[in-house]
Protein backbone atom coordinates (compact mmCIF):
# COMPACT_ATOMS: atom_id res chain seq x y z
CA MET A 1 25.52 17.44 -3.54
CA THR A 2 25.78 20.88 -4.22
CA TYR A 3 26.32 20.42 -8.09
CA GLN A 4 23.93 17.40 -8.33
CA ASP A 5 21.19 19.65 -6.37
CA PHE A 6 21.08 22.42 -9.16
CA VAL A 7 20.76 19.74 -11.76
CA LEU A 8 17.91 18.53 -10.15
CA ALA A 9 16.01 21.17 -9.64
CA GLY A 10 16.79 22.27 -13.13
CA ALA A 11 19.66 23.91 -13.62
CA ASN A 12 20.91 21.72 -17.10
CA LEU A 13 17.22 22.40 -19.15
CA SER A 14 16.74 24.45 -21.37
CA ASP A 15 15.21 28.61 -21.32
CA ALA A 16 11.91 26.78 -22.18
CA ASP A 17 11.82 24.19 -19.13
CA LYS A 18 13.32 25.90 -17.02
CA SER A 19 9.45 28.26 -17.46
CA LYS A 20 7.92 25.30 -17.84
CA LEU A 21 9.70 24.08 -14.69
CA LYS A 22 9.09 27.46 -12.28
CA ALA A 23 5.55 27.25 -13.57
CA LEU A 24 4.51 23.75 -12.17
CA ASN A 25 7.29 24.32 -8.59
CA GLN A 26 5.03 27.77 -8.03
CA GLU A 27 1.25 25.26 -8.35
CA ALA A 28 2.86 22.88 -6.67
CA ALA A 29 4.26 24.92 -3.60
CA THR A 30 0.59 26.25 -3.67
CA LEU A 31 -0.97 23.28 -3.19
CA SER A 32 0.40 21.69 -0.09
CA THR A 33 0.08 24.72 1.21
CA GLN A 34 -3.29 24.48 0.94
CA PHE A 35 -3.09 21.44 1.06
CA THR A 36 -1.70 21.62 5.06
CA ASN A 37 -3.38 25.10 5.56
CA LYS A 38 -7.01 22.32 5.16
CA LEU A 39 -5.43 19.76 7.69
CA LEU A 40 -4.95 22.42 10.49
CA ALA A 41 -8.18 23.76 9.91
CA ALA A 42 -9.58 20.08 10.59
CA SER A 43 -7.39 19.51 13.28
CA LYS A 44 -8.61 22.69 15.07
CA ASN A 45 -11.40 22.44 14.90
CA GLY A 46 -12.72 18.81 14.14
CA ALA A 47 -12.83 16.43 16.87
CA LEU A 48 -15.50 13.86 18.31
CA ALA A 49 -18.28 15.16 20.73
CA VAL A 50 -19.89 13.01 23.73
CA SER A 51 -22.71 13.70 25.70
CA ASP A 52 -23.34 10.37 27.66
CA ASN A 53 -21.02 9.80 30.32
CA SER A 54 -22.05 5.89 29.47
CA LYS A 55 -20.20 5.85 27.01
CA LEU A 56 -17.02 6.92 28.16
CA ASP A 57 -16.03 4.13 30.49
CA GLY A 58 -12.38 3.54 30.59
CA LEU A 59 -11.56 7.48 30.23
CA SER A 60 -11.00 8.15 34.29
CA ASP A 61 -10.27 12.04 34.64
CA GLY A 62 -6.87 10.59 35.97
CA LYS A 63 -5.38 8.64 32.56
CA SER A 64 -7.62 11.59 29.81
CA PRO A 65 -5.54 14.29 28.79
CA PRO A 66 -7.67 17.23 29.94
CA GLN A 67 -8.30 19.00 26.66
CA ARG A 68 -10.72 15.36 25.68
CA ARG A 69 -12.92 16.95 28.58
CA GLN A 70 -13.35 20.41 27.12
CA PRO A 71 -15.56 21.73 24.37
CA VAL A 72 -13.49 22.60 21.38
CA ASN A 73 -16.11 24.24 19.56
CA ALA A 74 -17.94 27.22 22.29
CA SER A 75 -21.49 26.03 21.02
CA TRP A 76 -21.17 22.37 22.14
CA THR A 77 -21.68 21.14 25.51
CA SER A 78 -20.17 17.92 25.32
CA THR A 79 -18.81 16.43 28.44
CA TRP A 80 -15.77 15.22 26.29
CA SER A 81 -14.64 16.05 23.13
CA ALA A 82 -11.90 14.14 21.64
CA VAL A 83 -9.50 16.62 20.04
CA LEU A 84 -7.83 13.87 17.39
CA GLN A 85 -4.29 13.69 16.40
CA ASN A 86 -2.78 13.58 12.64
CA THR A 87 -2.69 9.73 12.38
CA THR A 88 -5.39 6.38 11.78
CA GLN A 89 -5.36 5.66 15.31
CA GLN A 90 -6.33 7.73 18.10
CA PRO A 91 -4.37 7.20 21.32
CA SER A 92 -8.26 7.03 23.19
CA LEU A 93 -8.96 3.80 21.37
CA GLN A 94 -6.45 2.03 23.70
CA SER A 95 -8.74 3.03 27.21
CA LEU A 96 -12.47 2.61 25.52
CA LYS A 97 -14.25 -0.07 26.34
CA ASP A 98 -17.88 1.24 24.01
CA ARG A 99 -17.45 -0.38 21.19
CA GLU A 100 -19.68 2.45 19.36
CA THR A 101 -18.05 5.13 20.63
CA ARG A 102 -14.49 3.68 19.28
CA GLN A 103 -16.31 3.70 16.15
CA ALA A 104 -17.31 6.99 16.56
CA LEU A 105 -13.83 7.91 17.58
CA PHE A 106 -12.24 6.35 14.53
CA ASP A 107 -14.96 7.47 12.06
CA ALA A 108 -14.62 11.03 13.30
CA PRO A 109 -14.09 13.89 10.95
CA GLY A 110 -10.93 16.90 11.85
CA PRO A 111 -7.67 15.61 10.97
CA VAL A 112 -8.17 12.10 10.02
CA PRO A 113 -11.31 12.65 7.55
CA LYS A 114 -12.74 9.56 6.31
CA ARG A 115 -15.15 11.18 4.46
CA ALA A 116 -14.72 13.50 0.96
CA THR A 117 -16.25 17.51 2.25
CA PRO A 118 -15.64 20.32 0.80
CA THR A 119 -13.05 21.56 3.83
CA THR A 120 -11.39 17.80 3.29
CA PRO A 121 -8.12 18.07 1.73
CA ARG A 122 -9.03 15.27 -0.95
CA GLN A 123 -9.63 17.19 -4.54
CA THR A 124 -6.21 19.11 -3.17
CA ILE A 125 -4.42 15.59 -3.31
CA ALA A 126 -5.51 15.04 -6.54
CA ARG A 127 -4.48 18.21 -8.30
CA LEU A 128 -1.18 17.83 -6.69
CA ARG A 129 -0.20 14.58 -8.34
CA LYS A 130 -1.23 16.19 -11.36
CA SER A 131 1.22 18.81 -10.78
CA VAL A 132 4.41 16.88 -11.29
CA PRO A 133 7.11 19.69 -11.03
CA ASN A 134 10.77 18.52 -11.53
CA SER A 135 9.74 15.01 -13.13
CA GLN A 136 7.89 16.38 -16.26
CA ALA A 137 10.40 19.00 -17.07
CA ALA A 138 13.23 16.66 -16.52
CA ARG A 139 11.92 14.40 -18.92
CA LEU A 140 11.38 11.09 -16.42
CA PRO A 141 8.10 8.97 -16.48
CA ASP A 142 6.77 10.56 -12.64
CA TYR A 143 8.54 12.65 -9.96
CA ALA A 144 9.11 9.59 -7.61
CA SER A 145 11.88 8.96 -10.45
CA TRP A 146 12.99 12.10 -9.83
CA LYS A 147 13.32 11.88 -6.89
CA LEU A 148 15.26 8.28 -5.65
CA GLN A 149 18.03 9.79 -8.74
CA ASN A 150 20.38 10.49 -5.79
CA GLN A 151 18.89 7.72 -3.24
CA MET A 152 20.53 4.08 -2.27
CA ALA A 153 16.97 2.58 -4.02
CA LYS A 154 17.70 5.07 -7.34
CA THR A 155 14.48 3.29 -8.73
CA PRO A 156 11.00 3.41 -8.06
CA LYS A 157 10.92 0.17 -8.94
CA ALA A 158 13.91 -1.13 -6.41
CA ALA A 159 11.80 0.99 -3.69
CA LEU A 160 8.37 -1.49 -4.19
CA SER A 161 10.80 -4.72 -4.57
CA PHE A 162 11.85 -3.92 -1.65
CA MET A 163 8.63 -3.01 0.39
CA ARG A 164 6.36 -5.70 -1.07
CA ASP A 165 9.56 -8.08 0.13
CA ILE A 166 8.82 -7.32 3.31
CA VAL A 167 5.33 -7.08 2.55
CA PRO A 168 4.12 -11.05 2.93
CA ALA A 169 6.07 -11.77 6.30
CA ALA A 170 4.27 -8.50 8.33
CA THR A 171 1.22 -9.47 6.59
CA ALA A 172 1.62 -13.21 8.83
CA ARG A 173 2.26 -11.38 11.68
CA ALA A 174 0.20 -9.21 11.89
CA GLN A 175 -2.98 -11.85 11.30
CA ARG A 176 -1.57 -14.39 13.93
CA GLU A 177 -1.01 -11.11 16.42
CA ALA A 178 -4.88 -10.22 15.25
CA LYS A 179 -6.13 -14.25 16.00
CA ASP A 180 -4.82 -14.14 19.71
CA ILE A 181 -7.11 -10.34 19.69
CA GLN A 182 -10.48 -12.49 18.64
CA ALA A 183 -9.95 -15.02 21.00
CA VAL A 184 -10.09 -12.40 23.77
CA ILE A 185 -13.22 -10.75 21.90
CA ASP A 186 -14.75 -14.31 21.35
CA SER A 187 -13.36 -15.19 25.50
CA GLN A 188 -15.75 -11.99 26.80
CA LYS A 189 -18.63 -13.20 24.61
CA GLY A 190 -18.30 -10.42 21.82
CA ASP A 191 -20.65 -11.47 19.25
CA PHE A 192 -18.62 -9.11 16.11
CA LYS A 193 -15.09 -9.62 14.38
CA LEU A 194 -11.81 -7.24 15.24
CA ALA A 195 -12.48 -4.06 12.89
CA ALA A 196 -9.36 -1.69 12.95
CA TRP A 197 -11.39 0.93 16.06
CA ASP A 198 -10.85 -2.68 18.54
CA TRP A 199 -7.53 -3.39 17.88
CA GLN A 200 -5.50 -0.72 20.31
CA PHE A 201 -7.95 -1.32 22.63
CA TYR A 202 -8.10 -5.40 22.87
CA ALA A 203 -4.33 -5.15 22.18
CA GLU A 204 -3.64 -3.67 25.32
CA GLN A 205 -5.72 -6.46 27.07
CA VAL A 206 -3.06 -9.16 24.68
CA ARG A 207 0.35 -7.23 25.85
CA LYS A 208 -1.03 -7.28 29.79
CA ALA A 209 -1.78 -11.26 29.62
CA LYS A 210 1.02 -12.20 28.00
CA TYR A 211 3.53 -10.07 30.09
CA ASP A 212 1.56 -8.15 33.03
CA LEU A 213 2.57 -4.73 32.02
CA ASP A 214 -0.21 -2.24 32.11
CA GLU A 215 0.99 1.88 30.69
CA SER A 216 -0.52 2.99 34.00
CA GLN A 217 2.73 1.00 35.92
CA ILE A 218 5.37 2.08 33.29
CA LYS A 219 4.31 5.97 33.16
CA PRO A 220 5.32 7.35 37.19
CA TYR A 221 8.44 6.20 36.76
CA PHE A 222 9.12 8.62 33.13
CA GLU A 223 8.49 12.04 34.26
CA LEU A 224 9.34 13.93 30.96
CA ASN A 225 11.86 17.21 32.76
CA ASN A 226 13.62 13.96 34.49
CA VAL A 227 13.97 12.09 31.21
CA LEU A 228 14.97 14.45 29.39
CA ASN A 229 17.76 15.76 32.12
CA ASN A 230 18.52 12.70 33.46
CA GLY A 231 18.16 10.64 30.68
CA VAL A 232 18.71 12.47 27.18
CA PHE A 233 20.82 14.85 28.15
CA TYR A 234 22.59 12.69 31.00
CA ALA A 235 23.43 10.31 27.84
CA ALA A 236 24.92 12.98 25.59
CA ASN A 237 26.76 13.54 28.21
CA LEU A 238 28.65 10.52 28.91
CA LEU A 239 29.01 9.97 25.19
CA TYR A 240 30.34 13.26 23.88
CA GLY A 241 31.02 15.45 26.92
CA ILE A 242 28.99 18.07 26.62
CA SER A 243 26.66 19.52 28.69
CA PHE A 244 23.44 22.14 28.89
CA LYS A 245 22.19 25.15 31.05
CA GLN A 246 18.78 26.09 30.69
CA ARG A 247 18.33 29.57 29.50
CA LYS A 248 15.09 32.23 30.85
CA ASP A 249 16.73 35.73 29.38
CA ILE A 250 15.73 34.21 25.62
CA PRO A 251 11.99 34.84 24.11
CA VAL A 252 10.56 31.72 23.41
CA TYR A 253 7.34 31.54 20.85
CA GLN A 254 5.09 29.52 23.16
CA PRO A 255 5.47 29.56 26.68
CA ASP A 256 5.62 25.68 27.61
CA VAL A 257 9.21 25.82 25.40
CA ARG A 258 12.21 26.12 26.92
CA VAL A 259 15.25 26.67 25.81
CA TYR A 260 19.25 25.65 26.95
CA GLU A 261 22.85 26.65 25.61
CA VAL A 262 24.98 23.65 24.79
CA PHE A 263 28.72 23.66 26.19
CA ASP A 264 31.44 21.22 24.34
CA LYS A 265 33.46 18.88 26.41
CA ASP A 266 35.73 22.40 26.50
CA GLY A 267 33.23 24.19 28.04
CA LYS A 268 32.48 26.57 24.56
CA SER A 269 29.19 27.40 23.48
CA LEU A 270 28.37 24.98 20.55
CA ALA A 271 24.47 26.04 20.15
CA LEU A 272 21.03 27.05 22.12
CA PHE A 273 18.45 23.64 21.95
CA TYR A 274 14.84 24.79 21.68
CA THR A 275 11.80 21.85 23.41
CA ASP A 276 8.46 22.38 22.34
CA PHE A 277 7.15 18.95 23.74
CA PHE A 278 3.17 19.71 24.31
CA LYS A 279 0.19 19.37 22.01
CA ARG A 280 -1.33 22.02 21.08
CA ASP A 281 -5.06 23.25 18.50
CA ASN A 282 -3.32 24.58 15.81
CA LYS A 283 -0.22 22.57 16.20
CA GLY A 284 1.09 19.86 13.61
CA GLY A 285 0.87 15.96 14.05
CA GLY A 286 3.89 13.89 15.60
CA ALA A 287 7.73 14.78 16.11
CA TRP A 288 10.26 16.11 14.28
CA MET A 289 13.70 18.92 14.58
CA SER A 290 14.68 21.36 12.62
CA ASN A 291 16.88 24.50 12.80
CA PHE A 292 15.74 27.80 13.52
CA VAL A 293 19.90 28.65 12.42
CA GLU A 294 21.91 26.52 10.48
CA GLN A 295 25.36 26.74 11.23
CA SER A 296 28.30 27.44 9.01
CA LYS A 297 31.81 28.57 9.07
CA LEU A 298 31.19 31.24 6.32
CA ASN A 299 28.50 33.25 7.52
CA GLY A 300 30.06 32.69 11.24
CA THR A 301 26.54 31.37 13.00
CA LYS A 302 25.83 28.83 15.19
CA PRO A 303 23.24 26.32 15.50
CA VAL A 304 20.08 27.08 17.20
CA ILE A 305 17.96 23.99 17.11
CA TYR A 306 14.34 22.61 17.81
CA ASN A 307 12.89 19.40 19.13
CA VAL A 308 8.78 19.46 18.78
CA ALA A 309 6.43 16.80 20.03
CA ASN A 310 2.82 16.15 20.49
CA PHE A 311 3.12 14.95 24.33
CA SER A 312 -0.22 15.33 26.31
CA LYS A 313 -0.36 18.09 28.33
CA PRO A 314 -1.02 18.16 32.14
CA THR A 315 -3.00 19.41 33.79
CA PRO A 316 -1.50 22.52 36.54
CA GLY A 317 0.38 21.04 38.74
CA GLN A 318 0.37 18.00 38.09
CA PRO A 319 3.41 16.03 36.35
CA ALA A 320 4.01 15.44 32.81
CA LEU A 321 4.22 11.38 32.49
CA LEU A 322 5.66 9.94 29.06
CA SER A 323 4.86 6.26 27.50
CA TYR A 324 7.88 4.03 27.34
CA ASP A 325 7.24 4.99 23.55
CA ASP A 326 7.21 8.83 24.16
CA VAL A 327 10.63 8.37 25.23
CA ILE A 328 11.95 6.89 22.91
CA THR A 329 10.62 9.58 20.54
CA MET A 330 12.67 12.31 23.13
CA PHE A 331 15.49 10.34 22.27
CA HIS A 332 15.34 9.68 18.35
CA GLU A 333 14.48 13.56 18.14
CA PHE A 334 17.53 14.64 19.77
CA GLY A 335 19.10 12.18 17.94
CA HIS A 336 18.94 14.68 15.10
CA ALA A 337 19.74 17.44 17.16
CA LEU A 338 22.98 16.11 18.13
CA HIS A 339 23.40 15.71 14.29
CA GLY A 340 22.60 19.66 13.98
CA MET A 341 24.20 20.54 17.30
CA PHE A 342 28.17 18.94 15.96
CA ALA A 343 27.46 20.68 12.50
CA ASP A 344 31.05 21.56 11.82
CA GLN A 345 30.70 22.92 8.49
CA GLN A 346 31.76 25.69 5.82
CA TYR A 347 28.20 26.31 4.16
CA ALA A 348 25.29 26.30 5.51
CA SER A 349 23.68 24.48 2.12
CA LEU A 350 26.09 21.15 3.61
CA SER A 351 25.23 21.70 7.44
CA GLY A 352 24.08 19.22 10.53
CA THR A 353 21.36 17.31 8.49
CA ASN A 354 21.93 18.43 5.41
CA THR A 355 23.05 15.13 3.93
CA ALA A 356 21.61 12.41 1.40
CA ARG A 357 17.89 11.92 3.04
CA ASP A 358 19.04 8.31 3.37
CA PHE A 359 21.20 9.10 6.07
CA VAL A 360 19.85 11.47 7.75
CA GLU A 361 17.84 9.23 10.03
CA PHE A 362 20.67 7.36 11.40
CA PRO A 363 22.19 9.82 14.04
CA SER A 364 18.59 9.17 15.26
CA GLN A 365 18.17 5.30 15.17
CA PHE A 366 21.55 5.46 17.02
CA ASN A 367 20.81 7.43 19.90
CA GLU A 368 17.47 6.10 20.00
CA HIS A 369 19.51 2.55 22.09
CA TRP A 370 20.73 4.65 24.67
CA ALA A 371 17.73 4.64 26.27
CA ARG A 372 17.76 1.26 26.70
CA ASP A 373 20.97 1.06 27.77
CA PRO A 374 21.19 -0.14 31.62
CA LYS A 375 23.01 3.13 33.21
CA VAL A 376 21.07 5.91 30.96
CA PHE A 377 18.02 3.63 31.69
CA ALA A 378 18.58 3.41 35.63
CA HIS A 379 19.65 7.35 35.99
CA PHE A 380 16.72 8.67 34.69
CA ALA A 381 13.66 5.77 35.55
CA LYS A 382 12.53 6.69 38.90
CA HIS A 383 9.30 7.30 40.67
CA TYR A 384 8.32 10.73 40.70
CA GLN A 385 7.01 10.76 43.74
CA THR A 386 9.13 8.51 45.93
CA GLY A 387 12.63 8.60 43.71
CA GLU A 388 12.44 5.14 43.49
CA ALA A 389 14.92 3.49 40.35
CA MET A 390 12.38 1.00 38.85
CA PRO A 391 12.08 -2.27 39.66
CA GLN A 392 13.88 -4.30 37.96
CA ALA A 393 11.27 -6.82 37.38
CA LEU A 394 9.46 -3.88 35.88
CA VAL A 395 12.00 -3.95 33.73
CA ASN A 396 12.48 -7.18 32.23
CA LYS A 397 8.62 -7.02 31.12
CA ILE A 398 8.89 -3.91 29.23
CA ASN A 399 12.45 -5.86 27.77
CA LYS A 400 9.46 -8.12 26.80
CA ALA A 401 7.28 -6.28 26.01
CA ASP A 402 8.77 -4.41 23.29
CA LYS A 403 8.71 -6.19 20.81
CA PHE A 404 4.87 -6.78 21.22
CA ASN A 405 2.41 -5.98 18.04
CA LYS A 406 5.75 -5.62 15.24
CA GLY A 407 3.43 -7.16 13.41
CA TYR A 408 0.48 -4.45 13.31
CA ASP A 409 3.68 -2.15 12.96
CA MET A 410 5.36 -3.05 10.22
CA THR A 411 1.95 -3.37 8.12
CA GLU A 412 0.69 0.01 8.83
CA LEU A 413 3.83 1.69 8.14
CA LEU A 414 4.62 -0.71 4.60
CA ALA A 415 1.14 0.68 3.71
CA ALA A 416 1.52 4.49 4.12
CA ALA A 417 5.10 3.81 2.50
CA LEU A 418 3.37 1.67 -0.80
CA LEU A 419 1.38 4.22 -1.04
CA ASP A 420 3.25 6.65 -0.65
CA MET A 421 5.04 5.62 -3.76
CA HIS A 422 2.29 4.73 -6.05
CA TRP A 423 1.04 8.53 -5.70
CA HIS A 424 4.37 9.75 -6.54
CA MET A 425 4.58 7.16 -9.69
CA LEU A 426 1.55 8.72 -11.26
CA THR A 427 2.07 10.25 -14.64
CA ALA A 428 1.55 13.98 -15.69
CA ASP A 429 -0.95 12.45 -18.60
CA GLN A 430 -2.60 10.10 -16.28
CA PRO A 431 -6.33 11.21 -15.03
CA GLN A 432 -7.70 13.03 -11.67
CA GLN A 433 -7.77 10.57 -9.85
CA ASP A 434 -10.76 9.66 -7.19
CA VAL A 435 -8.60 9.63 -3.95
CA ASP A 436 -10.70 6.96 -2.13
CA LYS A 437 -10.72 4.42 -5.41
CA PHE A 438 -6.71 4.85 -6.25
CA GLU A 439 -5.58 4.22 -2.42
CA ALA A 440 -8.10 1.19 -1.58
CA GLN A 441 -6.45 -0.37 -5.50
CA SER A 442 -3.09 0.54 -4.56
CA LEU A 443 -3.34 -1.42 -1.14
CA GLN A 444 -5.09 -4.07 -3.15
CA LYS A 445 -2.42 -4.37 -5.39
CA ASP A 446 -0.02 -4.54 -2.76
CA HIS A 447 -1.75 -7.25 -0.79
CA ILE A 448 -1.53 -5.34 1.95
CA ASP A 449 -5.09 -4.74 2.25
CA LEU A 450 -6.16 -5.77 6.00
CA GLY A 451 -9.53 -4.11 7.27
CA TYR A 452 -7.96 -4.36 10.62
CA VAL A 453 -4.71 -3.29 10.12
CA PRO A 454 -4.98 0.93 7.89
CA PRO A 455 -2.39 2.57 6.87
CA ARG A 456 -0.89 4.72 9.60
CA TYR A 457 -1.92 7.48 7.66
CA ARG A 458 -4.30 8.15 4.72
CA SER A 459 -4.02 9.69 1.91
CA SER A 460 -6.31 12.72 2.72
CA TYR A 461 -3.63 13.49 5.65
CA PHE A 462 -0.41 11.92 4.98
CA GLN A 463 1.75 15.42 5.65
CA HIS A 464 4.80 14.04 5.63
CA ILE A 465 4.32 13.90 1.69
CA TRP A 466 2.10 16.21 0.79
CA GLY A 467 3.45 19.18 3.12
CA ASN A 468 6.64 17.94 4.73
CA GLY A 469 9.03 16.93 2.35
CA TYR A 470 8.60 12.99 2.02
CA ALA A 471 7.01 12.67 -1.28
CA ALA A 472 8.52 9.21 -2.94
CA GLY A 473 10.37 9.11 0.76
CA TYR A 474 8.46 7.99 3.44
CA LEU A 475 10.06 4.31 2.61
CA ARG A 476 13.10 5.36 4.68
CA LEU A 477 10.73 6.34 7.44
CA SER A 478 9.08 2.71 7.53
CA VAL A 479 12.36 1.36 8.54
CA ASP A 480 12.14 3.32 11.92
CA ARG A 481 10.93 1.90 15.12
CA ASN A 482 7.85 3.95 14.91
CA ALA A 483 7.68 5.99 12.03
CA GLY A 484 4.59 7.38 12.89
CA GLY A 485 5.96 11.54 12.49
CA ARG A 486 9.13 11.22 13.77
CA CYS A 487 11.04 13.21 11.11
CA VAL A 488 13.20 16.19 10.29
CA PRO A 489 12.57 18.99 8.14
CA VAL A 490 12.75 19.47 4.21
CA VAL A 491 16.05 20.06 3.45
């Protein structure tokens, strides 16, 4: 594996090609940093400001995260400022009753810029894909051909074929789901056709009607600390015998961060584990795992690992209540953490999650399943006020509703994954692309251009493939339960 990494990095190239590759790598690294910085700046400074309370029907103080009632810019006087997350759909779209406000939120500038301006990353993307570092120096046709050599797909053609074979079934199911939603719109005398900014709002109504399941019924049973200690940690103890002790004597980089020492079943110290769960203005979107310190017998180091998420931070004195999907995210990312904790290698370069990219999601997806295990679920799904277990009737509803909206979920993920492949199959001699036109043509080519199901990430904020090392590799994430941001670091 180490030898292969050296070869893929250009070790067998001529001196002239090595120099060329070095320059291309430097350019690509600079552009990737520029993209990430622009995206963070847009995320911090961009938002939707609303001053008319009548436009906010559906967002009660009890359900709306606190930052959405505060201006993100000191010069604003709005009563509500929607801080946008780095995905196409926004959480508040599920609750907002006013259609104009939903559309405005969907189209708002910020981390999801729909319009090309000097502050958006579009031009950076266009230049970035003109830098084809390894593929050009290795005389390969495109970046994807270089990247997939040591992956299961092996070639871009195989990767595209795999995804395109799924598209008809995914879009057909999404279209059936769209009909159910349109029926609700029509029954309410809504004189309009379903659009992307309507989906979450009306899909929630369909879900309630079909499964009699309300998110507000679920969240009181998923208090964050209880899920972590009596769910995530409890399952790990049952499975592997490891235990956890919070350490308050270790410095943290932000007040919300917590540190735990992890002990093996024999009582020996195994690792340190940091949690950073709450959303911040200067924080990237999604959820991920990485290492502060890699395990290595050669270096005599134990793993120091962290999990990051973007859960809504509660107001002071209030509990952090999670959605069911948030719970699955916690178990998923902790699966990556376990992969790092149990590392037992001589060399840091082979330690923990430093495996073939195809394998790296297996431990995390395996760990997700324990969230649904009856014994584990019963141990953490308890009302934060009364301590009572979640009623079985509500558990049954969750299980029945778990496959709801999967046509939408798979279609938005496939659209993003196919878009990723098309960008990275561009050759160095092709002209610089118009980002928006290229994206539209790519989606049309793969027959996945459903207007009401946009890609989970559009090109201008697709941080996974421009700044997080998943270039020509989002395909692997797309088989995850909800690949919107769950990931592990570049290795």
